[in-house]
Amino acid sequence: MQKTLQHIGIIMDGNGRWAKKRFMPRVFGHIKGANTLKKIVEHCNHIGLKHLTVFAFGRENWQRPEEEVSLLMKLMLKKLNKEIDELHNKNAKIQFIGDRSRLNPELLQAILLAEDITKHNNGLNFNICLDYSGQHDIVQAINTIIKEGKHKQITESILESYLYTEGMPNPELIIRTSGEARLSNFMVWQSAYSELYFTNTFWPDFKPNELDCAIAWYNNRERRFGQTSEQLKDKE
Ligand code: FPP
């Protein structure tokens, strides 16, 4: 892995279609998707990645059938309770990103506990976006700034310090599975210079070796940040 790759964001898409193809209920895809996530987190830990952020539930996902939403929340609670000790033993620091006000109390309790137990760990920073929307994050940041009344004018770095992702590097690589080529409100601010990797693989089928392929693809990208190729070569 190249040094410049510190943060990978993943939009874990295609659980429903994966299940449908197998004539199974959508929730079966989410269960398989959660197993995939476990393997990917283990792999990220293994390769020494510093930050992994996954999109588990968007603000817009509340509009899904009530039964699916409820099963997804139950699945997250179950997985969190099951995996927390192992993640802690592996030195991972867990953080949930998003609006916590609508989460059920039991899940919120488990989240607070997981974050507290792992807060001093310095291995993989594993961030889970839950009730998250990138645009909403920017709005909540601006509202907090207005309420505090400390800043007459804001800069990029001031705004960044009020986002849920405060203190994290921006993701250099964002992966979306299932053939969709859009960000769907994931890290809209933080993705300004991200390399975007789209694959047709449905999330439940996404394997660690495909993550390696995405990283290899990233390592071959020329990251110019507004400069020309020639300018970059001169600096080498
Ligand atoms: C998108 O697939 C996936 C989700 C909305 C849920 C992602 C959740 C998990 C992988 C499960 C567990 C997460 C944790 C943190 C334990 P989709 O349902 O939109 O698929 P579709 O586009 O094929 O319908």
XYZ file of C-alpha atoms in Angstrom, residues 45 61 86 125 214 216:
6
model
C -6.575 -3.917 9.677
C -32.985 5.222 4.055
C -12.618 -8.564 18.737
C -10.159 4.029 12.694
C -9.163 -0.989 -5.982
C -3.796 -1.020 -6.951
